[in-house]
Amino acid sequence: MGFSGELVFGRSDQPLLGAPVFDGIDQSMDTAHVGWPRAGGWQTLQFHGDVIKNPETTLQALVEWTGAPACVASVYDSDVAIVMGLGPDVELWEACLNLEKAAGLWAEVPDDVDDMSEWISTPAFAEAVDRKRAELDAHVPGDAQAALDWARSAGFGHSVTAASVQEVLRSGEVFVEELFDALLDRLGFPEAVDPESQR
């Protein structure tokens, strides 16, 4: 059973979990977890389950509170994530992580399919996956450039190429959470550091 919920990334001189948008959310370890920090006040939060009802609204409120770019990744069973980013001077953008798994999960199922276990072993399923993969892949160049523009608005990624960001968006990991971290790394944000190593 993988992780399902939201990964929230933003910058604040205060604990990001204290943002007003998170008031009323159970902040126990079972629900909310603070990830390894990145230099400059960049923080990652992990919210399990469906405690964040509207990721886009949460993102907008977080950007308004911090005055800095932020992003939210909605994760489905550690397989696929939809990342949304926003900044004070950057419009909302979206990107999909783990395209291969997404294509398999989101391939269009014909109305006459009664048994999914049988359909996924047919050539028709493979063709449907290929179509979905191509559809998702067509968005990668634009998504990569938008993500890079967002990172640059935060002061990072000026030596990063859009092509290298595309590589991450087209790559795969067993746990999509690792791909989210890899995307932030590739965009030039400071490396996440284990707080225990700083003691």
Short mmCIF file of N, CA and C in Angstrom, two decimals, residues 49 105-106 109-110 153 198:
data_model
loop_
_atom_site.label_atom_id
_atom_site.label_comp_id
_atom_site.label_asym_id
_atom_site.label_seq_id
_atom_site.Cartn_x
_atom_site.Cartn_y
_atom_site.Cartn_z
N GLY A 49 -3.93 10.90 3.16
CA GLY A 49 -5.36 10.80 2.94
C GLY A 49 -5.92 12.02 2.23
N LEU A 105 -2.84 3.49 -15.87
CA LEU A 105 -3.99 3.70 -14.98
C LEU A 105 -5.12 4.47 -15.64
N TRP A 106 -4.75 5.39 -16.54
CA TRP A 106 -5.73 6.30 -17.10
C TRP A 106 -6.11 6.01 -18.54
N VAL A 109 -11.02 3.06 -21.11
CA VAL A 109 -11.61 1.72 -21.10
C VAL A 109 -12.88 1.72 -21.95
N PRO A 110 -12.96 0.85 -22.95
CA PRO A 110 -14.18 0.78 -23.77
C PRO A 110 -15.39 0.43 -22.93
N SER A 153 11.47 32.04 -10.93
CA SER A 153 10.81 33.13 -10.19
C SER A 153 11.17 33.07 -8.72
N GLN A 198 22.71 17.32 10.95
CA GLN A 198 23.18 18.65 11.31
C GLN A 198 23.44 18.81 12.81
#
